[in-house]
mmCIF file of C-alpha atoms in Angstrom:
data_model
loop_
_atom_site.group_PDB
_atom_site.id
_atom_site.type_symbol
_atom_site.label_atom_id
_atom_site.label_comp_id
_atom_site.label_asym_id
_atom_site.label_seq_id
_atom_site.Cartn_x
_atom_site.Cartn_y
_atom_site.Cartn_z
ATOM 1 C CA MET A 295 6.879 -23.050 -10.803
ATOM 2 C CA LYS A 296 3.293 -22.804 -9.581
ATOM 3 C CA ALA A 297 1.152 -25.915 -9.062
ATOM 4 C CA TYR A 298 3.546 -28.654 -8.043
ATOM 5 C CA SER A 299 3.424 -32.313 -6.846
ATOM 6 C CA PHE A 300 5.753 -33.119 -3.953
ATOM 7 C CA LYS A 301 7.101 -36.485 -2.906
ATOM 8 C CA ARG A 302 6.050 -37.860 0.435
ATOM 9 C CA LYS A 303 9.560 -37.709 1.872
ATOM 10 C CA ALA A 304 9.932 -34.031 0.959
ATOM 11 C CA ALA A 305 6.587 -33.225 2.528
ATOM 12 C CA MET A 306 7.623 -34.880 5.783
ATOM 13 C CA VAL A 307 10.890 -32.931 5.883
ATOM 14 C CA LEU A 308 9.147 -29.637 5.182
ATOM 15 C CA ALA A 309 6.529 -30.332 7.824
ATOM 16 C CA ALA A 310 9.311 -30.836 10.318
ATOM 17 C CA VAL A 311 10.876 -27.539 9.287
ATOM 18 C CA LEU A 312 7.555 -25.796 9.813
ATOM 19 C CA LEU A 313 7.264 -27.286 13.283
ATOM 20 C CA VAL A 314 10.688 -26.001 14.233
ATOM 21 C CA SER A 315 10.054 -22.575 12.676
ATOM 22 C CA GLY A 316 7.069 -22.048 14.940
ATOM 23 C CA VAL A 317 9.403 -22.040 17.923
ATOM 24 C CA ALA A 318 11.673 -19.253 16.735
ATOM 25 C CA GLY A 319 10.320 -15.721 16.669
ATOM 26 C CA CYS A 320 11.267 -12.645 14.677
ATOM 27 C CA SER A 321 13.587 -10.278 16.475
ATOM 28 C CA SER A 322 10.822 -7.791 17.247
ATOM 29 C CA SER A 323 8.538 -10.372 18.910
ATOM 30 C CA THR A 324 8.006 -10.502 22.668
ATOM 31 C CA THR A 325 8.967 -13.738 24.463
ATOM 32 C CA GLU A 326 8.314 -14.879 28.021
ATOM 33 C CA THR A 327 10.551 -17.083 30.165
ATOM 34 C CA ALA A 328 8.862 -19.448 32.576
ATOM 35 C CA GLU A 329 10.400 -19.713 36.057
ATOM 36 C CA THR A 330 9.431 -23.342 36.355
ATOM 37 C CA GLU A 331 8.594 -26.075 33.894
ATOM 38 C CA GLU A 332 4.907 -26.918 33.906
ATOM 39 C CA VAL A 333 2.656 -29.156 31.867
ATOM 40 C CA THR A 334 1.032 -27.111 29.111
ATOM 41 C CA THR A 335 -2.606 -26.524 29.911
ATOM 42 C CA GLU A 336 -5.426 -26.520 27.421
ATOM 43 C CA ALA A 337 -5.747 -22.738 27.793
ATOM 44 C CA GLU A 338 -2.060 -22.277 27.054
ATOM 45 C CA GLU A 339 -2.369 -24.418 23.951
ATOM 46 C CA GLU A 340 -5.263 -22.281 22.744
ATOM 47 C CA SER A 341 -3.301 -19.067 23.353
ATOM 48 C CA ALA A 342 -0.640 -20.311 20.949
ATOM 49 C CA THR A 343 -3.104 -19.658 18.106
ATOM 50 C CA GLN A 344 -5.582 -16.938 17.258
ATOM 51 C CA ILE A 345 -8.499 -16.432 14.887
ATOM 52 C CA VAL A 346 -8.288 -13.415 12.584
ATOM 53 C CA ILE A 347 -10.942 -12.093 10.217
ATOM 54 C CA ASP A 348 -9.187 -11.136 7.013
ATOM 55 C CA SER A 349 -10.108 -8.587 4.333
ATOM 56 C CA ILE A 350 -12.623 -10.881 2.649
ATOM 57 C CA ASP A 351 -14.206 -11.906 5.972
ATOM 58 C CA ARG A 352 -12.581 -15.336 6.200
ATOM 59 C CA GLU A 353 -11.815 -16.735 9.626
ATOM 60 C CA VAL A 354 -8.216 -17.937 9.641
ATOM 61 C CA GLU A 355 -6.530 -19.693 12.561
ATOM 62 C CA ILE A 356 -2.875 -18.680 12.748
ATOM 63 C CA PRO A 357 -0.064 -18.626 15.349
ATOM 64 C CA ASN A 358 -0.323 -15.993 18.062
ATOM 65 C CA PRO A 359 1.672 -14.032 17.093
ATOM 66 C CA VAL A 360 2.966 -14.865 13.627
ATOM 67 C CA THR A 361 6.775 -14.825 13.592
ATOM 68 C CA LYS A 362 7.487 -15.952 10.010
ATOM 69 C CA ALA A 363 5.513 -14.610 7.068
ATOM 70 C CA VAL A 364 5.869 -14.305 3.306
ATOM 71 C CA VAL A 365 4.139 -11.313 1.767
ATOM 72 C CA ALA A 366 2.883 -10.239 -1.643
ATOM 73 C CA ASN A 367 2.000 -6.641 -2.555
ATOM 74 C CA ALA A 368 4.068 -3.674 -1.372
ATOM 75 C CA TYR A 369 1.118 -1.960 0.334
ATOM 76 C CA ASN A 370 0.935 -4.866 2.783
ATOM 77 C CA THR A 371 4.689 -4.805 3.343
ATOM 78 C CA GLU A 372 4.709 -1.058 4.006
ATOM 79 C CA ILE A 373 2.121 -1.391 6.772
ATOM 80 C CA ILE A 374 4.014 -4.346 8.253
ATOM 81 C CA ASN A 375 7.125 -2.172 8.259
ATOM 82 C CA ALA A 376 5.210 0.741 9.782
ATOM 83 C CA ILE A 377 4.100 -1.388 12.759
ATOM 84 C CA ASP A 378 7.644 -2.675 13.369
ATOM 85 C CA ALA A 379 7.027 -6.241 12.222
ATOM 86 C CA LEU A 380 9.228 -6.348 9.128
ATOM 87 C CA ASP A 381 11.702 -8.664 10.893
ATOM 88 C CA CYS A 382 8.995 -11.316 10.663
ATOM 89 C CA VAL A 383 8.951 -11.171 6.843
ATOM 90 C CA ILE A 384 11.118 -13.934 5.364
ATOM 91 C CA GLY A 385 9.914 -13.749 1.753
ATOM 92 C CA VAL A 386 8.398 -11.226 -0.680
ATOM 93 C CA ASP A 387 7.274 -11.053 -4.288
ATOM 94 C CA TYR A 388 9.599 -9.830 -7.032
ATOM 95 C CA ASN A 389 7.894 -6.457 -7.315
ATOM 96 C CA ILE A 390 8.885 -5.736 -3.712
ATOM 97 C CA TYR A 391 12.349 -7.262 -4.019
ATOM 98 C CA GLN A 392 13.349 -5.211 -7.070
ATOM 99 C CA ASP A 393 12.560 -1.905 -5.314
ATOM 100 C CA GLU A 394 15.933 -2.027 -3.579
ATOM 101 C CA GLU A 395 16.056 1.648 -2.568
ATOM 102 C CA SER A 396 12.737 1.572 -0.730
ATOM 103 C CA TRP A 397 13.733 -1.512 1.242
ATOM 104 C CA GLN A 398 17.436 -0.702 1.607
ATOM 105 C CA ASN A 399 18.439 -4.008 0.001
ATOM 106 C CA ARG A 400 16.774 -5.871 2.845
ATOM 107 C CA PHE A 401 15.356 -8.598 0.629
ATOM 108 C CA THR A 402 17.581 -10.980 -1.300
ATOM 109 C CA GLU A 403 16.898 -12.998 -4.441
ATOM 110 C CA ASP A 404 16.542 -16.221 -2.469
ATOM 111 C CA MET A 405 13.608 -14.637 -0.609
ATOM 112 C CA VAL A 406 11.508 -14.091 -3.770
ATOM 113 C CA ILE A 407 8.218 -16.056 -3.693
ATOM 114 C CA GLY A 408 7.052 -15.224 -7.218
ATOM 115 C CA GLN A 409 6.505 -12.286 -9.534
ATOM 116 C CA SER A 410 3.430 -10.952 -7.730
ATOM 117 C CA GLN A 411 0.313 -11.949 -5.795
ATOM 118 C CA LYS A 412 -1.002 -13.342 -9.096
ATOM 119 C CA ASP A 413 2.087 -15.405 -9.908
ATOM 120 C CA LEU A 414 3.403 -17.312 -6.901
ATOM 121 C CA ASN A 415 6.121 -19.940 -6.624
ATOM 122 C CA TYR A 416 4.657 -22.457 -4.192
ATOM 123 C CA GLU A 417 7.776 -24.603 -4.166
ATOM 124 C CA LYS A 418 9.767 -21.612 -2.909
ATOM 125 C CA ILE A 419 7.150 -20.681 -0.329
ATOM 126 C CA ILE A 420 7.184 -24.179 1.118
ATOM 127 C CA GLU A 421 10.990 -24.168 1.125
ATOM 128 C CA LEU A 422 10.981 -20.953 3.188
ATOM 129 C CA ALA A 423 8.533 -22.582 5.640
ATOM 130 C CA PRO A 424 6.543 -19.530 6.761
ATOM 131 C CA GLU A 425 3.588 -19.721 9.106
ATOM 132 C CA VAL A 426 1.447 -17.536 6.822
ATOM 133 C CA LEU A 427 1.269 -16.139 3.311
ATOM 134 C CA ILE A 428 -0.208 -12.630 3.196
ATOM 135 C CA LEU A 429 -1.557 -11.431 -0.151
ATOM 136 C CA THR A 430 -4.351 -9.382 -1.690
ATOM 137 C CA ASP A 431 -7.767 -10.536 -2.880
ATOM 138 C CA ASN A 432 -6.853 -9.947 -6.520
ATOM 139 C CA GLY A 433 -4.126 -12.550 -6.102
ATOM 140 C CA THR A 434 -4.409 -16.320 -6.362
ATOM 141 C CA TRP A 435 -5.402 -16.795 -2.729
ATOM 142 C CA GLU A 436 -7.734 -19.739 -3.385
ATOM 143 C CA GLU A 437 -5.062 -21.618 -5.299
ATOM 144 C CA ALA A 438 -2.518 -20.692 -2.646
ATOM 145 C CA GLU A 439 -4.737 -22.045 0.108
ATOM 146 C CA GLU A 440 -5.114 -25.352 -1.739
ATOM 147 C CA GLN A 441 -1.374 -25.697 -2.389
ATOM 148 C CA LEU A 442 -0.137 -24.634 1.044
ATOM 149 C CA GLU A 443 -2.711 -26.185 3.387
ATOM 150 C CA PRO A 444 -1.025 -29.643 3.380
ATOM 151 C CA PHE A 445 2.133 -27.984 4.699
ATOM 152 C CA GLY A 446 0.440 -26.091 7.503
ATOM 153 C CA ILE A 447 0.939 -22.688 5.855
ATOM 154 C CA LYS A 448 -2.086 -20.435 6.308
ATOM 155 C CA VAL A 449 -3.258 -17.816 3.824
ATOM 156 C CA VAL A 450 -4.380 -14.386 5.032
ATOM 157 C CA VAL A 451 -5.914 -11.883 2.601
ATOM 158 C CA CYS A 452 -5.130 -8.231 3.347
ATOM 159 C CA ASN A 453 -6.235 -5.508 0.929
ATOM 160 C CA ALA A 454 -3.907 -2.727 2.019
ATOM 161 C CA TYR A 455 -3.973 -1.167 -1.460
ATOM 162 C CA TYR A 456 -7.557 0.051 -0.909
ATOM 163 C CA THR A 457 -7.597 3.455 0.807
ATOM 164 C CA ASN A 458 -10.995 2.883 2.392
ATOM 165 C CA GLU A 459 -9.703 -0.317 4.040
ATOM 166 C CA PHE A 460 -6.663 1.295 5.694
ATOM 167 C CA GLU A 461 -8.039 1.075 9.241
ATOM 168 C CA LYS A 462 -9.084 -2.533 8.768
ATOM 169 C CA SER A 463 -5.718 -3.436 7.225
ATOM 170 C CA CYS A 464 -3.852 -1.894 10.160
ATOM 171 C CA GLU A 465 -6.021 -3.739 12.662
ATOM 172 C CA LEU A 466 -5.652 -7.043 10.825
ATOM 173 C CA LEU A 467 -1.873 -6.884 10.448
ATOM 174 C CA GLY A 468 -1.482 -5.639 14.008
ATOM 175 C CA GLN A 469 -3.364 -8.687 15.239
ATOM 176 C CA VAL A 470 -1.443 -11.062 12.964
ATOM 177 C CA PHE A 471 1.953 -9.962 14.283
ATOM 178 C CA GLY A 472 0.977 -9.082 17.858
ATOM 179 C CA LYS A 473 1.563 -5.383 17.161
ATOM 180 C CA GLU A 474 -1.858 -4.046 18.120
ATOM 181 C CA GLU A 475 -0.602 -0.887 19.839
ATOM 182 C CA GLU A 476 1.680 0.058 16.972
ATOM 183 C CA ALA A 477 -1.091 -0.591 14.460
ATOM 184 C CA GLU A 478 -3.550 1.552 16.398
ATOM 185 C CA GLU A 479 -1.054 4.415 16.587
ATOM 186 C CA LEU A 480 -0.429 4.224 12.832
ATOM 187 C CA SER A 481 -4.135 4.142 12.059
ATOM 188 C CA ASN A 482 -4.904 7.050 14.374
ATOM 189 C CA TYR A 483 -2.145 9.203 12.894
ATOM 190 C CA PHE A 484 -3.707 9.136 9.452
ATOM 191 C CA MET A 485 -7.379 8.893 10.357
ATOM 192 C CA GLU A 486 -7.179 12.011 12.528
ATOM 193 C CA LYS A 487 -5.855 13.936 9.530
ATOM 194 C CA LEU A 488 -8.529 12.465 7.287
ATOM 195 C CA ASP A 489 -11.192 13.459 9.816
ATOM 196 C CA TYR A 490 -9.785 16.996 9.807
ATOM 197 C CA ILE A 491 -10.131 17.170 6.023
ATOM 198 C CA GLN A 492 -13.735 15.958 6.162
ATOM 199 C CA GLU A 493 -14.660 18.422 8.937
ATOM 200 C CA GLN A 494 -13.036 21.416 7.250
ATOM 201 C CA LEU A 495 -14.608 20.694 3.875
ATOM 202 C CA GLU A 496 -18.111 19.909 5.089
ATOM 203 C CA GLY A 497 -20.601 21.805 2.952
ATOM 204 C CA VAL A 498 -17.896 23.240 0.683
ATOM 205 C CA GLU A 499 -18.484 23.178 -3.061
ATOM 206 C CA LYS A 500 -16.202 20.516 -4.510
ATOM 207 C CA LYS A 501 -13.454 21.390 -6.975
ATOM 208 C CA ARG A 502 -13.795 19.765 -10.409
ATOM 209 C CA VAL A 503 -10.921 17.323 -10.950
ATOM 210 C CA TYR A 504 -9.595 15.013 -13.631
ATOM 211 C CA PHE A 505 -7.345 12.294 -12.174
ATOM 212 C CA GLU A 506 -4.949 10.329 -14.363
ATOM 213 C CA TYR A 507 -2.732 7.382 -13.443
ATOM 214 C CA ARG A 508 0.352 6.917 -15.615
ATOM 215 C CA THR A 509 -1.147 6.450 -19.100
ATOM 216 C CA GLU A 510 -3.363 8.844 -21.072
ATOM 217 C CA GLY A 511 -7.042 8.459 -20.237
ATOM 218 C CA ASN A 512 -6.470 6.072 -17.308
ATOM 219 C CA THR A 513 -8.657 7.635 -14.633
ATOM 220 C CA THR A 514 -10.539 6.277 -11.599
ATOM 221 C CA ILE A 515 -14.091 5.126 -10.923
ATOM 222 C CA PRO A 516 -15.786 3.402 -7.970
ATOM 223 C CA GLY A 517 -14.119 0.055 -7.271
ATOM 224 C CA ASN A 518 -10.811 1.193 -8.725
ATOM 225 C CA TYR A 519 -7.669 1.325 -6.545
ATOM 226 C CA PHE A 520 -7.393 5.129 -6.696
ATOM 227 C CA TYR A 521 -11.032 6.071 -6.242
ATOM 228 C CA TYR A 522 -11.026 6.745 -2.503
ATOM 229 C CA MET A 523 -7.677 8.528 -2.604
ATOM 230 C CA VAL A 524 -9.392 11.149 -4.767
ATOM 231 C CA GLU A 525 -12.792 10.947 -3.058
ATOM 232 C CA TYR A 526 -11.384 11.535 0.434
ATOM 233 C CA SER A 527 -9.616 14.697 -0.750
ATOM 234 C CA GLY A 528 -12.952 16.437 -1.274
ATOM 235 C CA ALA A 529 -12.600 16.492 -5.047
ATOM 236 C CA ASP A 530 -15.415 16.255 -7.562
ATOM 237 C CA ASN A 531 -14.103 13.381 -9.691
ATOM 238 C CA LEU A 532 -15.485 14.269 -13.110
ATOM 239 C CA PHE A 533 -15.521 10.675 -14.320
ATOM 240 C CA LYS A 534 -16.887 8.984 -11.204
ATOM 241 C CA ASP A 535 -19.930 7.849 -13.182
ATOM 242 C CA SER A 536 -17.962 6.568 -16.170
ATOM 243 C CA ALA A 537 -18.610 2.992 -17.238
ATOM 244 C CA SER A 538 -14.900 2.439 -17.796
ATOM 245 C CA VAL A 539 -11.685 3.394 -16.046
ATOM 246 C CA THR A 540 -10.378 4.529 -19.450
ATOM 247 C CA VAL A 541 -11.757 7.718 -20.995
ATOM 248 C CA GLU A 542 -11.132 9.391 -24.344
ATOM 249 C CA SER A 543 -8.964 12.505 -24.489
ATOM 250 C CA GLU A 544 -11.833 14.395 -26.124
ATOM 251 C CA ALA A 545 -14.048 13.580 -23.126
ATOM 252 C CA VAL A 546 -11.571 15.265 -20.803
ATOM 253 C CA VAL A 547 -11.536 18.362 -23.015
ATOM 254 C CA ALA A 548 -15.347 18.418 -23.014
ATOM 255 C CA ALA A 549 -15.481 18.016 -19.218
ATOM 256 C CA ASN A 550 -13.053 20.949 -18.880
ATOM 257 C CA PRO A 551 -11.690 20.174 -15.388
ATOM 258 C CA ASP A 552 -10.488 23.049 -13.228
ATOM 259 C CA TYR A 553 -7.766 20.863 -11.706
ATOM 260 C CA ILE A 554 -5.694 17.919 -12.929
ATOM 261 C CA ILE A 555 -3.986 15.351 -10.714
ATOM 262 C CA LYS A 556 -1.456 13.116 -12.458
ATOM 263 C CA VAL A 557 0.465 10.172 -10.979
ATOM 264 C CA SER A 558 3.743 9.289 -12.675
ATOM 265 C CA ALA A 559 4.796 8.798 -16.278
ATOM 266 C CA PRO A 560 3.800 5.698 -18.283
ATOM 267 C CA ASP A 561 7.258 4.135 -18.129
ATOM 268 C CA VAL A 562 8.042 4.927 -14.476
ATOM 269 C CA TYR A 563 7.243 2.789 -11.439
ATOM 270 C CA SER A 564 7.646 3.260 -7.726
ATOM 271 C CA SER A 565 11.006 4.524 -6.495
ATOM 272 C CA TYR A 566 12.128 6.059 -3.230
ATOM 273 C CA TYR A 567 14.196 8.451 -5.339
ATOM 274 C CA PRO A 568 11.955 11.149 -6.865
ATOM 275 C CA PRO A 569 11.761 12.305 -10.479
ATOM 276 C CA THR A 570 14.029 15.166 -11.463
ATOM 277 C CA GLU A 571 12.523 18.587 -12.047
ATOM 278 C CA GLU A 572 13.098 18.033 -15.776
ATOM 279 C CA GLU A 573 11.177 14.740 -15.630
ATOM 280 C CA HIS A 574 8.305 16.413 -13.799
ATOM 281 C CA GLN A 575 8.233 19.201 -16.380
ATOM 282 C CA ALA A 576 8.218 16.689 -19.229
ATOM 283 C CA ILE A 577 5.060 15.073 -17.815
ATOM 284 C CA LYS A 578 3.422 18.472 -17.502
ATOM 285 C CA ASP A 579 4.429 19.467 -21.030
ATOM 286 C CA GLU A 580 2.992 16.233 -22.418
ATOM 287 C CA LEU A 581 -0.395 17.011 -20.857
ATOM 288 C CA ALA A 582 -0.467 20.492 -22.371
ATOM 289 C CA SER A 583 0.546 19.183 -25.800
ATOM 290 C CA ARG A 584 -2.467 16.902 -26.194
ATOM 291 C CA PRO A 585 -4.937 18.104 -28.875
ATOM 292 C CA GLY A 586 -7.367 20.627 -27.391
ATOM 293 C CA TRP A 587 -5.920 20.457 -23.883
ATOM 294 C CA ASP A 588 -4.517 23.979 -24.082
ATOM 295 C CA GLU A 589 -8.142 25.132 -23.719
ATOM 296 C CA ILE A 590 -8.775 23.170 -20.512
ATOM 297 C CA ASN A 591 -9.116 25.460 -17.474
ATOM 298 C CA ALA A 592 -6.658 23.400 -15.435
ATOM 299 C CA ILE A 593 -3.969 23.802 -18.094
ATOM 300 C CA LYS A 594 -4.682 27.487 -18.758
ATOM 301 C CA ASN A 595 -4.562 28.335 -15.052
ATOM 302 C CA ASP A 596 -1.646 26.008 -14.260
ATOM 303 C CA ASN A 597 -3.722 24.012 -11.792
ATOM 304 C CA VAL A 598 -1.857 20.733 -12.296
ATOM 305 C CA LEU A 599 -0.457 18.595 -9.467
ATOM 306 C CA LEU A 600 2.045 15.851 -10.248
ATOM 307 C CA LEU A 601 2.646 13.055 -7.738
ATOM 308 C CA SER A 602 5.435 10.516 -8.039
ATOM 309 C CA HIS A 603 4.488 6.873 -8.084
ATOM 310 C CA TYR A 604 6.108 6.443 -4.675
ATOM 311 C CA VAL A 605 4.594 9.390 -2.844
ATOM 312 C CA HIS A 606 0.969 8.835 -3.838
ATOM 313 C CA GLY A 607 0.857 5.317 -2.390
ATOM 314 C CA GLY A 608 1.968 5.836 1.206
ATOM 315 C CA ALA A 609 -0.383 4.462 3.886
ATOM 316 C CA SER A 610 -2.786 2.881 1.398
ATOM 317 C CA LYS A 611 -2.648 6.111 -0.661
ATOM 318 C CA LEU A 612 -3.654 8.370 2.233
ATOM 319 C CA VAL A 613 -0.429 10.309 1.741
ATOM 320 C CA GLY A 614 -1.673 11.005 -1.780
ATOM 321 C CA THR A 615 -5.018 12.115 -0.371
ATOM 322 C CA MET A 616 -3.284 14.666 1.867
ATOM 323 C CA TYR A 617 -1.448 16.270 -1.070
ATOM 324 C CA ILE A 618 -4.543 16.399 -3.265
ATOM 325 C CA ALA A 619 -6.696 17.927 -0.515
ATOM 326 C CA LYS A 620 -4.109 20.610 0.254
ATOM 327 C CA PHE A 621 -3.666 21.358 -3.457
ATOM 328 C CA LEU A 622 -7.395 21.876 -3.940
ATOM 329 C CA TYR A 623 -8.243 23.675 -0.689
ATOM 330 C CA PRO A 624 -5.090 25.296 0.727
ATOM 331 C CA ASP A 625 -6.915 28.078 2.576
ATOM 332 C CA LEU A 626 -9.448 25.733 4.168
ATOM 333 C CA LEU A 627 -6.832 23.301 5.479
ATOM 334 C CA PRO A 628 -4.321 25.489 7.342
ATOM 335 C CA ASP A 629 -3.354 22.723 9.778
ATOM 336 C CA LEU A 630 -2.718 20.089 7.124
ATOM 337 C CA HIS A 631 0.908 19.887 5.962
ATOM 338 C CA PRO A 632 1.271 17.005 3.498
ATOM 339 C CA GLU A 633 5.053 17.290 3.145
ATOM 340 C CA GLU A 634 5.342 16.896 6.902
ATOM 341 C CA VAL A 635 3.054 13.854 6.685
ATOM 342 C CA PHE A 636 5.272 12.392 3.969
ATOM 343 C CA LYS A 637 8.362 13.061 6.102
ATOM 344 C CA ASP A 638 6.764 11.203 9.019
ATOM 345 C CA TRP A 639 5.787 8.352 6.705
ATOM 346 C CA LEU A 640 9.383 8.014 5.556
ATOM 347 C CA GLU A 641 11.274 8.550 8.779
ATOM 348 C CA LYS A 642 8.950 7.181 11.443
ATOM 349 C CA TYR A 643 7.066 4.485 9.612
ATOM 350 C CA GLN A 644 9.352 3.328 6.777
ATOM 351 C CA LYS A 645 12.695 3.913 8.567
ATOM 352 C CA LEU A 646 14.038 5.900 5.617
ATOM 353 C CA ASP A 647 15.684 9.291 5.358
ATOM 354 C CA TYR A 648 13.419 12.085 4.209
ATOM 355 C CA ILE A 649 13.883 13.005 0.570
ATOM 356 C CA GLU A 650 12.177 15.900 -1.208
ATOM 357 C CA GLY A 651 11.017 16.316 -4.781
ATOM 358 C CA HIS A 652 8.194 13.776 -5.069
ATOM 359 C CA THR A 653 5.591 16.394 -6.034
ATOM 360 C CA TYR A 654 5.383 19.130 -8.634
ATOM 361 C CA PRO A 655 4.944 21.827 -7.603
ATOM 362 C CA ALA A 656 7.065 21.092 -4.554
ATOM 363 C CA TYR A 657 5.693 21.554 -1.040
ATOM 364 C CA SER A 658 7.481 22.910 2.006
ATOM 365 C CA PHE A 659 6.790 21.718 5.543
ATOM 366 C CA GLU A 660 4.759 24.872 6.143
ATOM 367 C CA ASP A 661 2.507 24.438 3.116
#
C-alpha cells in the first residue's frame, strides 16, 4: 500500500513510538553516561541532530547519529554493512530481503518496506518507526518525503550504485551513522587501488572493449549505472558515444572488439553463491553462437571475461573495475590482485566467508 490516509489517533501513537525510538541506539552505536544529571543546554540539544548533504545536494537534518534506519537498494546496504552500521537497519526492500545468502537471513519478512526504492509501503515504514529512510535518486524520494514528514521520518538520498559517487556515498553514510572513521577506511582501501590503476595506465593505449549486462545488446553509455565501472578500468568502451544503451548485434560485429566483458545471464540475479563452471561456459557459448560473432577478435582470441552478478557490484562496482582492469592489462598492474580485493570485500566488509568461482576465467590471489 503506497499513498495512505491515517487516522489522527494512529498518527499520535506512531509519533510517540518515534519519540521513544530516538532514545534507543543500535548495538554498534557509542553511548555516553553522565556522572551527574544536568539541565540540557542549547548546545547539547543541537548536538542531538546534524545536517547532512545527500547525493542530490539536499540539506537534511537528522539525528546525530542515526540509530534506526530503513534502507532501499542493496548498494546502500552493502556500504552500511561495510562501515559496521548494519545493526541500525530495521527495514529493507524486498530485493534485499530475498537475497538471503548475502545477508545470512538477517532480514525477516516483517522488515520489508516495499518491493524496491520505486515501490515503497509507507504504512509499513511508519509502523517500523525509523528515524530515516535511505534510498536512491531513481526511487520515489519526493513522494516518500511528503508521506513521511508528518511522522518525523527524514528521507536521505544516497546513490551508492554509481561508481563515481563511491567516495561521496561512504562519507555520507559514515556521517549519517556516526561511523566516519570506518567510512574513511573503506573509501581509502578502494580509492588507493583505483589511483594505482590510473597511474599505471597513464598514457597507455586503451584496449577496445564491448561490455554487456545480462541481455544481448545491453551495453553502457555515459549516465548508465555501469559506465564508470568500465571507464575506470582503462578500457576503450566502443559504444560510449551510442545514443542508446541498447545496441544491435550487427553493430558489435562491425565494431569488432578485442575484448568482451559480460555480466551474468539474462535470467540470473545477484547471489553470494557463484555460477557453476557449466553455467559460465553456457554464457560464453551463447556469445560465440550469435550470427557473425565467431569473426569477432575477442571471440577468436578467447578474450572474454565473465563476471557474476554478485561480484561485479561490490563497493559500488569498484570490485568489478578491479577485475576488468587486471583482465585488460595484467602486465601493467602487477600489484593489483582483484581476487584478493574480492576476498577482503567479503570477509572484512560484508562479514561473509570467502567463496571462489565468481569469474570466468577464475583468478587466483596471485593474479
